[in-house]
Coordinates of C-alpha atoms and ligand atoms in Angstrom, one line a residue:
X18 CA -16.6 21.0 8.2
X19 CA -17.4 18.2 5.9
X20 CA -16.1 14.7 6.2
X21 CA -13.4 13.7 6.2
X22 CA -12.5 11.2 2.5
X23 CA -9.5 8.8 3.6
X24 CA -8.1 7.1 0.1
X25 CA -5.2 4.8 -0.7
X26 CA -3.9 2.5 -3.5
X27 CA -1.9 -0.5 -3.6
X28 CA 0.6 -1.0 -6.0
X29 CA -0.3 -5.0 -7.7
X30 CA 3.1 -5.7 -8.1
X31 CA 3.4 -8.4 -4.9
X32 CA 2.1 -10.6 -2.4
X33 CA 1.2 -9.1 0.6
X34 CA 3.8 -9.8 3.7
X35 CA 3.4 -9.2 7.3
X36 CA 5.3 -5.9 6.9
X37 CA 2.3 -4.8 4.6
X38 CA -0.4 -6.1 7.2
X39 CA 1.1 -4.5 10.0
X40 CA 2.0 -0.9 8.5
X41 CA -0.8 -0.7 6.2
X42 CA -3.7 -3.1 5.8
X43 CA -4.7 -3.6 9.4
X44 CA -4.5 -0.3 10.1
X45 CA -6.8 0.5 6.8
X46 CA -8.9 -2.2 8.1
X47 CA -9.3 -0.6 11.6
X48 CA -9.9 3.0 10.2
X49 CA -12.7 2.2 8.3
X50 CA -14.8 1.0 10.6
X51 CA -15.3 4.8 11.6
X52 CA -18.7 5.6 10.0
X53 CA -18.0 9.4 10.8
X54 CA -15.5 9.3 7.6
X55 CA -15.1 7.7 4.0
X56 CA -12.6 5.5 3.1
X57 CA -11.5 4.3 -0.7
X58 CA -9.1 1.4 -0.9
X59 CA -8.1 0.4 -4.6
X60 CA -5.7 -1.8 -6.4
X61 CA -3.0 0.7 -8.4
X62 CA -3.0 -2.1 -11.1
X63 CA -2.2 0.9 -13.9
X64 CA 0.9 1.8 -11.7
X65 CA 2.3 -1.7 -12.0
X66 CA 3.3 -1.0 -15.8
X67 CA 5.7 2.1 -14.5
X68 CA 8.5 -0.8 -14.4
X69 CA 7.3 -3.5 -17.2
X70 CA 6.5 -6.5 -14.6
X71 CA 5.6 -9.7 -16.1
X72 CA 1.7 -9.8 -16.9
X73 CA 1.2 -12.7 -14.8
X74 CA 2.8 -11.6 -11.9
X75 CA 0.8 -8.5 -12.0
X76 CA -2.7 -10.2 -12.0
X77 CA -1.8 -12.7 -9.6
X78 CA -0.9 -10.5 -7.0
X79 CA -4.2 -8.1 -8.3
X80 CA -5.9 -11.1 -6.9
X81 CA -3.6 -11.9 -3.7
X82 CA -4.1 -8.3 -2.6
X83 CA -7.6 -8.2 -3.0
X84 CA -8.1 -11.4 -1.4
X85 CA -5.9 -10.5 2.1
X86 CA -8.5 -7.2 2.2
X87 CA -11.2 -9.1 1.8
X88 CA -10.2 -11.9 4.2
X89 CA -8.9 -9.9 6.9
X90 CA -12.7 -8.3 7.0
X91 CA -12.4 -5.2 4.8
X92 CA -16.0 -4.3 5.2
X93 CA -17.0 -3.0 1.4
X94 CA -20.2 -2.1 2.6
X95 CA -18.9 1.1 3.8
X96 CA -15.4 1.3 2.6
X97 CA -15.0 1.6 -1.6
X98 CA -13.1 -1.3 -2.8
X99 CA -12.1 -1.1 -6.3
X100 CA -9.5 -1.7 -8.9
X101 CA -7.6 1.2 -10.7
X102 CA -8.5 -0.3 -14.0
X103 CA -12.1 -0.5 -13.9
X104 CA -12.4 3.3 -13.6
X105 CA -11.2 5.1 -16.7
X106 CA -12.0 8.5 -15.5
X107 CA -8.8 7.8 -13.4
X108 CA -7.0 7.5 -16.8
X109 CA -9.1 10.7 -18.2
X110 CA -8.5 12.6 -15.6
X111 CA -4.5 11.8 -15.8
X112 CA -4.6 13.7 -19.0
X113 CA -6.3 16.5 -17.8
X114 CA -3.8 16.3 -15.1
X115 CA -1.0 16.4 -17.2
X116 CA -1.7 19.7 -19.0
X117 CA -1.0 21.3 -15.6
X118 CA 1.7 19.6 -14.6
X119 CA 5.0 21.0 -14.9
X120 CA 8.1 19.1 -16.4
X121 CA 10.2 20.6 -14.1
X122 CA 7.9 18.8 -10.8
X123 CA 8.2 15.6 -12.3
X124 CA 11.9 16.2 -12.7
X125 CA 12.1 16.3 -8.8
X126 CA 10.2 13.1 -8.3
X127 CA 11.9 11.1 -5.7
X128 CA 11.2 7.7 -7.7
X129 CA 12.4 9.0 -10.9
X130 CA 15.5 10.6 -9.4
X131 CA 16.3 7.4 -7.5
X132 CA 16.1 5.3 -11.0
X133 CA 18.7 8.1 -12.6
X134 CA 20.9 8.1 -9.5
X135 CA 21.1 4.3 -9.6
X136 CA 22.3 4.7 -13.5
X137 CA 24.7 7.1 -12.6
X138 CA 26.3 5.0 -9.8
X139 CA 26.6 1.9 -12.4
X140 CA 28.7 3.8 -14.6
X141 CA 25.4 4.3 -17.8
X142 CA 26.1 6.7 -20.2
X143 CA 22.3 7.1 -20.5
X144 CA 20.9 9.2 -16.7
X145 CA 17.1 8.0 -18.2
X146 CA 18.2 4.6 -19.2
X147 CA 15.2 1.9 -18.2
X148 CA 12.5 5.2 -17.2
X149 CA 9.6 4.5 -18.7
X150 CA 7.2 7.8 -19.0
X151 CA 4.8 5.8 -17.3
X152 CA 8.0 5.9 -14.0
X153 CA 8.6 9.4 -14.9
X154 CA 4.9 11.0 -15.0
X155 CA 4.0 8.8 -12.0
X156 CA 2.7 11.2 -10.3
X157 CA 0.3 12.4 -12.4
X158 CA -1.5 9.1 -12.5
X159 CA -1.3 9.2 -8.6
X160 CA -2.4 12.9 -8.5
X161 CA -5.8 11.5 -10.5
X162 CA -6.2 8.5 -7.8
X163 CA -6.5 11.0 -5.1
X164 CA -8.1 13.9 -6.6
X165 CA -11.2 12.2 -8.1
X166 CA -12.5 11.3 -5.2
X167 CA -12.1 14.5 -3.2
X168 CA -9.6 12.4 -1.2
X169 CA -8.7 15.2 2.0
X170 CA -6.0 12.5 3.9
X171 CA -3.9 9.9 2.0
X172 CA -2.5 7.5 4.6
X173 CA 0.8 6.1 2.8
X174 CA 4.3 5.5 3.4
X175 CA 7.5 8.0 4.1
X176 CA 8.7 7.3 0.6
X177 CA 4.9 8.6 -0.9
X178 CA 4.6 11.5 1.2
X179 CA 6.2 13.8 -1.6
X180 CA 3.8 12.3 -4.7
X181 CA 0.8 13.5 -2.4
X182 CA 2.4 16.6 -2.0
X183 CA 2.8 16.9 -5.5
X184 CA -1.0 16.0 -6.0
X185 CA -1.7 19.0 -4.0
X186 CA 0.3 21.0 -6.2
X187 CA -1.3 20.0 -9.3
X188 CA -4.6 20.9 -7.9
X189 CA -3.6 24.2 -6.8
X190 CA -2.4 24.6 -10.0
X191 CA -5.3 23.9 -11.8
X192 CA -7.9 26.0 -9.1
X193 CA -5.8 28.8 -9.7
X194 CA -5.9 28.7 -13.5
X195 CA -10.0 27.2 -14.4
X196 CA -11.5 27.8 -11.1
X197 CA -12.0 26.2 -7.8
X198 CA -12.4 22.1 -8.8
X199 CA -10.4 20.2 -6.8
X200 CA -9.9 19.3 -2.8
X201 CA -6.7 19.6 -1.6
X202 CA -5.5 16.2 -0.1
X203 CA -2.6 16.3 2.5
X204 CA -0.5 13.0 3.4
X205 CA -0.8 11.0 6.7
X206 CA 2.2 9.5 7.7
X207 CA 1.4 7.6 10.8
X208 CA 4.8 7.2 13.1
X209 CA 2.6 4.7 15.2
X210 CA 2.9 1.5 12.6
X211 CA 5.7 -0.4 13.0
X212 CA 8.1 -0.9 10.3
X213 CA 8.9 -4.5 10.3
X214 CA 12.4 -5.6 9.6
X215 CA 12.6 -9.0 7.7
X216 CA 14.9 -12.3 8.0
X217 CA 17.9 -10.3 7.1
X218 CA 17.3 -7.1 10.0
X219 CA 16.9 -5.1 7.1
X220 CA 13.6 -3.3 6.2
X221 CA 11.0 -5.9 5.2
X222 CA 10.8 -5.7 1.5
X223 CA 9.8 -7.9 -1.4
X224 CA 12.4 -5.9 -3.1
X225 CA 15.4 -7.2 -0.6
X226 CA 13.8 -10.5 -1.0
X227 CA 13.5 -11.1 2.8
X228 CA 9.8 -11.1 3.4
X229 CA 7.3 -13.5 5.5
X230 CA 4.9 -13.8 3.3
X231 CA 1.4 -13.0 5.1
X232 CA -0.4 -16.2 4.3
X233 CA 2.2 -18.4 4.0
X234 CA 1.5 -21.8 5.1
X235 CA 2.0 -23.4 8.4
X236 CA 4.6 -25.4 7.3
X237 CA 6.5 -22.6 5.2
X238 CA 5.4 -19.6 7.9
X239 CA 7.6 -22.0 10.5
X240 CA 10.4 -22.6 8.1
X241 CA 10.8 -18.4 7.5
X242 CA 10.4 -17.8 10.5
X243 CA 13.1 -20.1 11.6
X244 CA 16.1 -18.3 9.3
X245 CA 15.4 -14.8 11.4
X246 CA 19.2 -13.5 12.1
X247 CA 19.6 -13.3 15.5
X248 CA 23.0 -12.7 17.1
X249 CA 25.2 -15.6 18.3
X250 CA 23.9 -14.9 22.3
X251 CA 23.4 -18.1 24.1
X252 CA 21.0 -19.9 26.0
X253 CA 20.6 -18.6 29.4
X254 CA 22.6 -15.2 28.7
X255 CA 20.5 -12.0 28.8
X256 CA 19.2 -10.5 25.2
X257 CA 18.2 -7.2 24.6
X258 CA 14.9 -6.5 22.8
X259 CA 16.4 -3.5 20.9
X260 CA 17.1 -4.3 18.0
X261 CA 15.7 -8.0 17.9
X262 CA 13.3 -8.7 14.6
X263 CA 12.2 -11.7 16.4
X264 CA 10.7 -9.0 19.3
X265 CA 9.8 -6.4 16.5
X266 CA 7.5 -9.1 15.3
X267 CA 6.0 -10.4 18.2
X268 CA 5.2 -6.9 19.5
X269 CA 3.7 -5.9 16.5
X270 CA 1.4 -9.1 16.8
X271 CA 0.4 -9.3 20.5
X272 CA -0.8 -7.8 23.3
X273 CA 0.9 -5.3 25.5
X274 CA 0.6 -7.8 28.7
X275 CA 2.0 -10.7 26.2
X276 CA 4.8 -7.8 25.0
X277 CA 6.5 -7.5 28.1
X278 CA 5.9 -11.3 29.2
X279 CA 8.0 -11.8 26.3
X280 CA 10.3 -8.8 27.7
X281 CA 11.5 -11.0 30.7
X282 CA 11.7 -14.0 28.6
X283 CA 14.0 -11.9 27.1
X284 CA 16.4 -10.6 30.4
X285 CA 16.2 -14.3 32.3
X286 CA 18.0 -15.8 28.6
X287 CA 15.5 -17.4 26.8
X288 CA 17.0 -19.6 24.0
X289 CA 16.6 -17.7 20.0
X290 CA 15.3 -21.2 19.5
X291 CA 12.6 -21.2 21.8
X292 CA 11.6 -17.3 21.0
X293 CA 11.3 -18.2 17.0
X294 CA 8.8 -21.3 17.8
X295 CA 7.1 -18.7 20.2
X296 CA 6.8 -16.3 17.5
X297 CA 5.8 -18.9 15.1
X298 CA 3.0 -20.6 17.3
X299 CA 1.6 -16.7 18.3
X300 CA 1.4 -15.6 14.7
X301 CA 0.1 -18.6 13.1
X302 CA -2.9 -18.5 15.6
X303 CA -3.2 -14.8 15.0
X304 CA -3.5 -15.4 11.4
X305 CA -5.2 -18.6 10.9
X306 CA -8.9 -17.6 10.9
X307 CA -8.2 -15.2 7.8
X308 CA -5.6 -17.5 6.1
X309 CA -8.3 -20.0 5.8
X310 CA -10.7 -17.3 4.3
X311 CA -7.8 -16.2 2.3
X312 CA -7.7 -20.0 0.2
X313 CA -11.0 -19.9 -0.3
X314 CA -11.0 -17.0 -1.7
X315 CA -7.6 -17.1 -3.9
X316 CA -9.4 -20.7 -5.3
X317 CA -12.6 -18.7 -6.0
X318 CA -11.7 -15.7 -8.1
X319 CA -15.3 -14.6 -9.2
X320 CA -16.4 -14.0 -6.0
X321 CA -13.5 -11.4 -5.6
X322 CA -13.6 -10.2 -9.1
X323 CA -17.7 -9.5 -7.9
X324 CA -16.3 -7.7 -5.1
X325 CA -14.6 -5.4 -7.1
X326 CA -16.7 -4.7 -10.0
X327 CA -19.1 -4.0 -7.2
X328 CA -16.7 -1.1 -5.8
X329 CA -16.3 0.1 -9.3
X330 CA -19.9 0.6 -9.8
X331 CA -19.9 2.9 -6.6
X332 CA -17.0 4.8 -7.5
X333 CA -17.7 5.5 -11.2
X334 CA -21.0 7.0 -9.5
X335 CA -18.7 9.5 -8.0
X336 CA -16.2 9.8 -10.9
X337 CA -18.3 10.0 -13.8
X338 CA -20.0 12.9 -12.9
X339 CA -17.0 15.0 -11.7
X340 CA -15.3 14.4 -14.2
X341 CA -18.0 15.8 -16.9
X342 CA -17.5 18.6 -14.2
X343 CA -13.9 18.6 -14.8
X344 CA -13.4 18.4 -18.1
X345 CA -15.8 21.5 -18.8
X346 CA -13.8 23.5 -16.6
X347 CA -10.7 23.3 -18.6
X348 CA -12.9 23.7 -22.0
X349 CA -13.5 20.1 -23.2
X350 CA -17.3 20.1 -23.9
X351 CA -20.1 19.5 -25.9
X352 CA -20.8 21.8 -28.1
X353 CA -24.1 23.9 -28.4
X354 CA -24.9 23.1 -24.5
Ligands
LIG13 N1 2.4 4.9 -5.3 C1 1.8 4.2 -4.1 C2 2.8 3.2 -3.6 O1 3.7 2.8 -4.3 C3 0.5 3.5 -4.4 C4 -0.5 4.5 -4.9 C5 -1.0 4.7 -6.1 C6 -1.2 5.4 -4.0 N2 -1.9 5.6 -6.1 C7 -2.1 6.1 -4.9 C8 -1.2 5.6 -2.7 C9 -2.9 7.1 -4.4 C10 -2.0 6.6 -2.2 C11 -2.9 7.4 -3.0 O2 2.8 2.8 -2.4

């Protein structure tokens, strides 16, 4: 058995909140530090121009992401840390990609058949109105990502378990028609890591607007934190920890000794008042250390712009070669070799 090649990409589109760090970069974080496997981590910054985002907003949170790895102790010496961007066999490969990629998979894409659904529902005339190809062949890009680097497990979210299964597809595709090339990855959903809920009870999201931002400031952690819904229980009267954000979040945080401390807080009354400046005093400790790290870092952006091209260097030592590999698989060579 070889080793095992964990990979996953990071769409630059926001700044991380404590949704992100509990479902996906602690848990990165912690994986990596198993020398028995590989690990890529990479900024998707090409994905970010699927839905036309403003420029700045994009390279802003390029940086913000980057920064939260590096703070939170991403250790690059082992893991590959790299940006997208920086490696255009990614883009190369894409191509290649695309000439085995049916029109008909793409059709089936979840993302693209939420967009048309949602013009449907608002009455559009047009079912593609606002897809870019770049939303539409998705996928593809995605497919590249993964396969270049013989990725064998893609940890990533429900709602991306499909595009890796499509990734899988391409590459069958393709080892069927030029010859065995490609790995086939396969999807790891963990059912472990939380999903957080944010201050409305609904999933955290920067899309619903309702997210703690993961290095907020003291001041502006405590003020978030604060405007959790809670229900209108009193102090004194018994609360339940089901379905309680305020618990959701502390759990994810602490201990399981602390968890059910705060468990009997919970049946003996304590006041939603109390439990928020609880939460806020538990979390802000937790993430301290890292948020100072993280300012240093976000005020310093050639040290994390070194960090990067450093990752790139590694990987292109990877994808360079393969993809020479690649390419004169499905007939694109030099001539007279
Ligand atoms: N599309 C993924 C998301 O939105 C991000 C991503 C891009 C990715 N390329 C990838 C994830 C390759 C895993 C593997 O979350």
């Amino acid at each position: 058995m070889s080793k095992d090649v964990y990979l996953t990409g990071i769409t630059t589109t926001g700044t991380p909140h404590i949704g992100n760090y509990v479902g996906a970069i602690r848990p990165g974080i912690e994986a990596s530090k198993d020398l028995a496997t590989d690990h890529f981590y990479f900024l998707a910054d090409y994905h970010s121009l699927a839905k036309n985002e403003d420029p700045d907003r994009i390279s802003q949170s390029t940086l913000e992401i980057a920064a939260s790895w590096l703070a939170l102790g991403l250790d690059t010496a082992h893991a590959c840390f790299y940006r997208q961007s920086d490696i255009p066999e990614i883009l190369e490969l894409t191509w290649v990609l695309t000439g085995m990629t049916a029109k008909g998979l793409m059709n089936r894409a979840h993302s693209y058949k939420a967009a048309v659904q949602a013009n449907e529902e608002s009455g559009s005339r047009d079912p593609d109105k606002g897809v870019t190809m770049a939303l539409y062949s998705y996928p593809i890009l995605m497919a590249a990502d993964i396969l270049m680097f013989k990725s064998t497990k893609v940890p990533v979210g429900r709602d991306q378990k499909q595009h890796v299964e499509m990734a899988r597809d391409i590459a069958q595709r393709f080892n069927h028609h030029y010859g065995e090339t490609f790995v086939l990855p396969e999807p790891v959903i963990s059912e472990a890591t939380a999903v957080l809920k944010g201050l409305d009870g609904r999933k955290m999201s920067k899309s619903y607007n309702n997210a703690i931002p993961l290095f907020a400031d003291e001041k502006r952690l405590r003020k978030l934190i604060m405007k959790i819904k809670t229900n209108s229980l009193e102090p004194g009267e018994p609360k339940d920890t089901a379905d309680s954000t305020l618990y959701d979040i502390y759990r994810a945080f602490a201990t399981p000794e602390e968890t059910a401390a705060v468990e009997r807080r919970y049946a003996e009354g304590i006041a939603w008042g109390e439990m928020k400046q609880l939460l806020f005093e538990y979390v802000n400790e937790h993430i301290k250390p890292a948020r100072d790290d993280y300012r240093r870092l976000i005020d310093d952006p050639a040290t994390v712009e070194a960090e990067l091209r450093k990752g790139a260097e590694r990987a292109r030592e990877i994808a360079t070669p393969y993809l020479a590999e690649i390419r004169s698989a499905a007939g694109i060579r030099r001539l007279g070799w």
